[in-house]
Short mmCIF file of C-alpha atoms in Angstrom, two decimals:
data_model
loop_
_atom_site.label_atom_id
_atom_site.label_comp_id
_atom_site.label_asym_id
_atom_site.label_seq_id
_atom_site.Cartn_x
_atom_site.Cartn_y
_atom_site.Cartn_z
CA UNK A 1 -0.74 22.24 4.24
CA UNK A 2 2.72 20.73 3.85
CA UNK A 3 2.75 16.94 3.52
CA UNK A 4 5.88 14.81 3.76
CA UNK A 5 5.46 11.61 1.73
CA UNK A 6 8.08 9.04 2.65
CA UNK A 7 8.51 6.65 -0.25
CA UNK A 8 7.22 9.24 -2.69
CA UNK A 9 9.10 7.66 -5.60
CA UNK A 10 7.09 4.42 -5.37
CA UNK A 11 3.82 3.40 -7.01
CA UNK A 12 1.57 4.47 -4.14
CA UNK A 13 3.80 7.40 -3.18
CA UNK A 14 3.57 8.85 -6.68
CA UNK A 15 -0.23 8.77 -6.57
CA UNK A 16 -0.19 10.40 -3.13
CA UNK A 17 2.00 13.19 -4.51
CA UNK A 18 -0.33 13.69 -7.48
CA UNK A 19 -3.50 13.86 -5.39
CA UNK A 20 -1.98 16.01 -2.64
CA UNK A 21 -0.74 18.57 -5.17
CA UNK A 22 -4.08 18.54 -7.00
CA UNK A 23 -5.72 19.40 -3.67
CA UNK A 24 -3.41 22.38 -3.27
CA UNK A 25 -1.04 20.96 -0.67
CA UNK A 26 2.70 21.58 -0.64
CA UNK A 27 4.39 18.20 -0.97
CA UNK A 28 7.87 17.02 -0.05
CA UNK A 29 8.61 13.48 -1.22
CA UNK A 30 11.50 11.20 -0.32
CA UNK A 31 13.42 8.62 -2.31
CA UNK A 32 16.16 6.11 -1.50
CA UNK A 33 18.10 5.78 -4.76
CA UNK A 34 16.57 8.24 -7.23
CA UNK A 35 13.51 10.52 -7.50
CA UNK A 36 10.42 9.12 -9.14
CA UNK A 37 8.34 10.36 -12.03
CA UNK A 38 5.97 12.42 -9.91
CA UNK A 39 6.45 16.16 -9.38
CA UNK A 40 6.35 17.15 -5.71
CA UNK A 41 7.39 20.63 -4.65
CA UNK A 42 10.66 19.15 -3.42
CA UNK A 43 12.53 15.84 -3.35
CA UNK A 44 14.65 14.71 -0.40
CA UNK A 45 16.90 11.67 -0.25
CA UNK A 46 16.14 9.58 2.83
CA UNK A 47 17.46 6.33 4.30
CA UNK A 48 15.05 5.11 6.97
CA UNK A 49 17.95 3.35 8.68
CA UNK A 50 19.65 6.68 9.35
CA UNK A 51 18.07 8.35 12.39
CA UNK A 52 20.04 11.57 11.90
CA UNK A 53 18.88 11.83 8.28
CA UNK A 54 15.29 11.22 9.37
CA UNK A 55 15.39 14.04 11.88
CA UNK A 56 17.00 16.38 9.34
CA UNK A 57 14.45 15.69 6.60
CA UNK A 58 11.47 16.17 8.92
CA UNK A 59 12.98 19.34 10.40
CA UNK A 60 13.63 20.75 6.92
CA UNK A 61 10.18 19.89 5.54
CA UNK A 62 8.25 21.14 8.59
CA UNK A 63 5.24 19.03 7.54
CA UNK A 64 1.77 19.28 9.00
CA UNK A 65 1.45 15.52 8.42
CA UNK A 66 3.72 12.63 7.41
CA UNK A 67 2.58 9.66 5.31
CA UNK A 68 4.91 6.68 5.20
CA UNK A 69 4.30 4.78 1.95
CA UNK A 70 7.79 3.26 1.80
CA UNK A 71 8.47 -0.42 1.19
CA UNK A 72 11.60 -2.19 2.37
CA UNK A 73 10.32 -5.71 1.74
CA UNK A 74 11.71 -8.10 4.37
CA UNK A 75 14.67 -5.87 5.33
CA UNK A 76 14.14 -5.59 9.09
CA UNK A 77 16.09 -2.35 9.48
CA UNK A 78 14.04 -0.57 6.81
CA UNK A 79 10.62 -2.17 7.24
CA UNK A 80 10.45 -2.71 11.01
CA UNK A 81 12.89 -0.32 12.67
CA UNK A 82 12.86 2.63 10.25
CA UNK A 83 9.14 3.44 10.55
CA UNK A 84 9.37 3.31 14.35
CA UNK A 85 12.22 5.82 14.28
CA UNK A 86 10.10 7.99 11.98
CA UNK A 87 7.24 7.74 14.49
CA UNK A 88 9.57 8.83 17.30
CA UNK A 89 10.66 11.89 15.32
CA UNK A 90 7.10 12.88 14.38
CA UNK A 91 5.74 12.25 17.89
CA UNK A 92 8.38 14.54 19.41
CA UNK A 93 7.26 17.28 17.04
CA UNK A 94 3.56 16.60 17.57
CA UNK A 95 3.17 15.82 13.87
CA UNK A 96 0.40 13.44 12.76
CA UNK A 97 1.60 10.33 10.94
CA UNK A 98 -0.05 7.76 8.69
CA UNK A 99 1.84 4.50 8.20
CA UNK A 100 0.87 2.13 5.38
CA UNK A 101 0.90 -1.49 6.48
CA UNK A 102 -0.22 -4.73 4.87
CA UNK A 103 -2.49 -7.76 5.06
CA UNK A 104 0.72 -9.83 5.25
CA UNK A 105 0.67 -9.31 9.03
CA UNK A 106 -1.92 -12.12 9.10
CA UNK A 107 -1.43 -15.85 8.59
CA UNK A 108 -4.69 -16.51 6.76
CA UNK A 109 -5.87 -18.96 9.40
CA UNK A 110 -8.80 -16.72 10.26
CA UNK A 111 -9.74 -15.71 6.68
CA UNK A 112 -11.75 -12.52 7.49
CA UNK A 113 -9.85 -9.89 9.46
CA UNK A 114 -11.11 -6.66 10.97
CA UNK A 115 -9.12 -4.12 12.96
CA UNK A 116 -9.52 -6.03 16.22
CA UNK A 117 -7.64 -9.08 14.94
CA UNK A 118 -4.12 -9.57 16.27
CA UNK A 119 -1.26 -10.03 13.81
CA UNK A 120 0.11 -13.56 13.38
CA UNK A 121 2.56 -13.26 10.47
CA UNK A 122 4.17 -16.31 8.87
CA UNK A 123 6.69 -14.56 6.59
CA UNK A 124 9.71 -12.35 7.37
CA UNK A 125 8.04 -9.45 5.55
CA UNK A 126 4.83 -9.86 7.52
CA UNK A 127 6.78 -10.07 10.77
CA UNK A 128 8.67 -6.85 9.98
CA UNK A 129 5.44 -5.05 9.15
CA UNK A 130 3.76 -6.31 12.32
CA UNK A 131 6.71 -5.16 14.42
CA UNK A 132 6.52 -1.72 12.81
CA UNK A 133 2.82 -1.44 13.65
CA UNK A 134 3.41 -2.30 17.30
CA UNK A 135 6.37 0.04 17.65
CA UNK A 136 4.70 2.97 15.90
CA UNK A 137 1.60 2.89 18.06
CA UNK A 138 3.71 2.47 21.21
CA UNK A 139 5.72 5.66 20.59
CA UNK A 140 3.07 7.64 18.67
CA UNK A 141 -0.41 6.56 19.93
CA UNK A 142 -2.15 9.16 17.75
CA UNK A 143 -0.64 7.77 14.56
CA UNK A 144 -2.71 5.92 11.96
CA UNK A 145 -1.71 2.44 10.84
CA UNK A 146 -3.52 1.74 7.57
CA UNK A 147 -3.43 -1.89 6.46
CA UNK A 148 -4.09 -2.53 2.80
CA UNK A 149 -3.93 -5.35 0.26
CA UNK A 150 -2.81 -5.78 -3.37
CA UNK A 151 -2.57 -2.32 -4.95
CA UNK A 152 -3.72 -2.09 -8.58
CA UNK A 153 -4.10 0.75 -11.05
CA UNK A 154 -3.16 2.51 -14.28
CA UNK A 155 -1.40 -0.62 -15.55
CA UNK A 156 1.65 0.27 -13.49
CA UNK A 157 1.42 -2.04 -10.48
CA UNK A 158 3.67 -5.06 -10.09
CA UNK A 159 0.61 -7.30 -10.42
CA UNK A 160 -0.50 -5.75 -13.71
CA UNK A 161 3.01 -5.88 -15.17
CA UNK A 162 3.31 -9.55 -14.20
CA UNK A 163 0.05 -10.39 -15.97
CA UNK A 164 1.32 -8.78 -19.18
CA UNK A 165 4.63 -10.65 -18.95
CA UNK A 166 2.93 -13.99 -18.31
CA UNK A 167 0.47 -13.46 -21.15
CA UNK A 168 3.35 -12.59 -23.49
CA UNK A 169 5.40 -15.55 -22.30
CA UNK A 170 8.34 -13.33 -21.39
CA UNK A 171 8.56 -14.57 -17.81
CA UNK A 172 8.05 -17.81 -15.95
CA UNK A 173 5.69 -18.31 -13.04
CA UNK A 174 2.07 -18.82 -12.17
CA UNK A 175 -0.80 -16.94 -10.60
CA UNK A 176 -1.99 -18.71 -7.48
CA UNK A 177 -5.63 -19.77 -7.41
CA UNK A 178 -5.56 -20.43 -3.66
CA UNK A 179 -4.01 -17.09 -2.62
CA UNK A 180 -6.92 -14.75 -1.90
CA UNK A 181 -6.74 -11.03 -1.20
CA UNK A 182 -8.91 -7.88 -1.39
CA UNK A 183 -7.31 -5.70 -4.11
CA UNK A 184 -7.64 -1.92 -3.95
CA UNK A 185 -7.20 0.72 -6.64
CA UNK A 186 -4.21 2.98 -6.03
CA UNK A 187 -6.34 6.11 -6.57
CA UNK A 188 -8.89 5.00 -3.98
CA UNK A 189 -6.17 4.04 -1.51
CA UNK A 190 -4.31 7.33 -1.89
CA UNK A 191 -7.50 9.35 -1.46
CA UNK A 192 -8.42 7.36 1.65
CA UNK A 193 -4.95 7.82 3.16
CA UNK A 194 -5.12 11.58 2.60
CA UNK A 195 -8.52 11.63 4.27
CA UNK A 196 -7.14 9.76 7.27
CA UNK A 197 -4.15 12.10 7.37
CA UNK A 198 -6.33 15.21 7.49
CA UNK A 199 -8.86 13.88 9.99
CA UNK A 200 -8.80 12.94 13.65
CA UNK A 201 -8.36 9.21 13.10
CA UNK A 202 -5.84 7.21 15.12
CA UNK A 203 -4.93 3.57 15.55
CA UNK A 204 -5.45 0.73 13.10
CA UNK A 205 -7.62 1.05 10.00
CA UNK A 206 -8.24 -1.39 7.15
CA UNK A 207 -8.24 0.17 3.68
CA UNK A 208 -8.84 -2.49 1.04
CA UNK A 209 -11.42 -3.30 -1.60
CA UNK A 210 -14.60 -5.28 -0.85
CA UNK A 211 -13.97 -8.04 -3.44
CA UNK A 212 -12.06 -11.15 -2.32
CA UNK A 213 -10.23 -12.60 -5.32
CA UNK A 214 -7.47 -15.12 -5.93
CA UNK A 215 -4.36 -13.84 -7.67
CA UNK A 216 -5.39 -15.85 -10.72
CA UNK A 217 -8.91 -14.37 -10.76
CA UNK A 218 -7.36 -10.93 -10.45
CA UNK A 219 -5.02 -11.72 -13.34
CA UNK A 220 -7.92 -12.77 -15.55
CA UNK A 221 -9.73 -9.49 -14.84
CA UNK A 222 -6.59 -7.52 -15.68
CA UNK A 223 -6.09 -9.50 -18.89
CA UNK A 224 -9.70 -8.97 -19.97
CA UNK A 225 -9.49 -5.24 -19.28
CA UNK A 226 -6.29 -4.93 -21.30
CA UNK A 227 -7.39 -7.13 -24.20
CA UNK A 228 -4.98 -9.96 -23.41
CA UNK A 229 -5.60 -13.68 -23.83
CA UNK A 230 -6.48 -14.73 -20.28
CA UNK A 231 -6.14 -18.42 -21.24
CA UNK A 232 -2.38 -17.85 -21.47
CA UNK A 233 -2.14 -17.07 -17.77
CA UNK A 234 -0.74 -20.12 -15.94
CA UNK A 235 -2.47 -21.05 -12.69
CA UNK A 236 -0.85 -22.70 -9.71
CA UNK A 237 -1.22 -23.34 -6.00
CA UNK A 238 0.82 -21.50 -3.42
CA UNK A 239 0.28 -24.53 -1.18
CA UNK A 240 2.33 -26.58 -3.67
CA UNK A 241 5.03 -23.95 -4.15
CA UNK A 242 8.26 -23.24 -2.30
CA UNK A 243 7.22 -19.61 -1.78
CA UNK A 244 5.83 -19.14 1.75
CA UNK A 245 2.85 -16.92 2.38
CA UNK A 246 -0.68 -16.81 3.78
CA UNK A 247 -3.35 -18.37 1.58
CA UNK A 248 -6.56 -16.51 2.40
CA UNK A 249 -6.45 -13.04 3.94
CA UNK A 250 -9.56 -10.91 3.52
CA UNK A 251 -9.38 -7.48 5.12
CA UNK A 252 -12.71 -6.26 6.44
CA UNK A 253 -12.65 -2.52 5.74
CA UNK A 254 -16.27 -1.76 6.58
CA UNK A 255 -15.53 0.12 9.81
CA UNK A 256 -13.11 2.48 8.08
CA UNK A 257 -15.30 2.85 4.99
CA UNK A 258 -18.17 4.17 7.12
CA UNK A 259 -16.04 7.19 8.05
CA UNK A 260 -14.60 7.90 4.60
CA UNK A 261 -15.94 10.03 1.77
CA UNK A 262 -13.76 8.03 -0.60
CA UNK A 263 -15.48 4.86 -1.81
CA UNK A 264 -13.18 1.87 -1.87
CA UNK A 265 -14.19 0.07 -5.06
CA UNK A 266 -13.94 -3.66 -5.59
CA UNK A 267 -11.62 -5.06 -8.26
CA UNK A 268 -14.53 -6.37 -10.31
CA UNK A 269 -15.74 -2.77 -10.64
CA UNK A 270 -12.49 -0.94 -11.33
CA UNK A 271 -11.28 -3.64 -13.74
CA UNK A 272 -14.57 -3.80 -15.63
CA UNK A 273 -14.92 -3.09 -19.36
CA UNK A 274 -16.38 0.34 -18.55
CA UNK A 275 -13.34 1.13 -16.42
CA UNK A 276 -11.11 0.00 -19.26
CA UNK A 277 -12.79 2.46 -21.67
CA UNK A 278 -12.41 5.25 -19.11
CA UNK A 279 -8.73 4.37 -18.61
CA UNK A 280 -8.00 4.52 -22.34
CA UNK A 281 -9.87 7.78 -22.64
#
């Protein structure tokens, strides 16, 4: 099966490429500025803002399924409009699509969110992601929108790198103790997305870990796994900062988990001492 992985040069995209190839699938991965470190069967440059380029890349790849793991942050054209254009192209071809979304579509006012909860974003990034979800499902009703949370794994995530920099004192900042999420391991997330891509799923699915942790608690677990001095990690409150964002967003992934073979582990498990030994080995 040929899989087109949009955003294949990113952290999640690279893991998707690795797992898809290990499973024997032909993979075509896209990048915006330069190819990543993964080794798909082919790389294609793609700008999600360019509808003609989108159509050309999909036509050339002839994928059986498309997974959009790209991230344009708060850039509306890339994060909101680009994925909808991708959904239009794939829907016209009858190609299944999985779009990776985020818990940032929620404000945190409700704390626990399952798939029936309506988005109420409070940041530009969350608003762009919410708009993409709505547009994708409007033009491609059989697509999958997979919301996830903080992605951790292999020491390569932005969160893990930040912990190392804070512990070393090479960067300023703080880890919020009032900002709560449900972290997921990148390997678990990629495996779950590939399952959703190859199945008959459609609509919104939550794919996050079962442990609700603050960013500071998560940082301490990362530090302990990596042998860092967790006491050097500065704590702070997002409520007191100038950086907007929801405070407490816990994705309820139980409904999706019941239909997956992949087990979505909690951060306390995959950042445990045993996991650290396995990682080093």
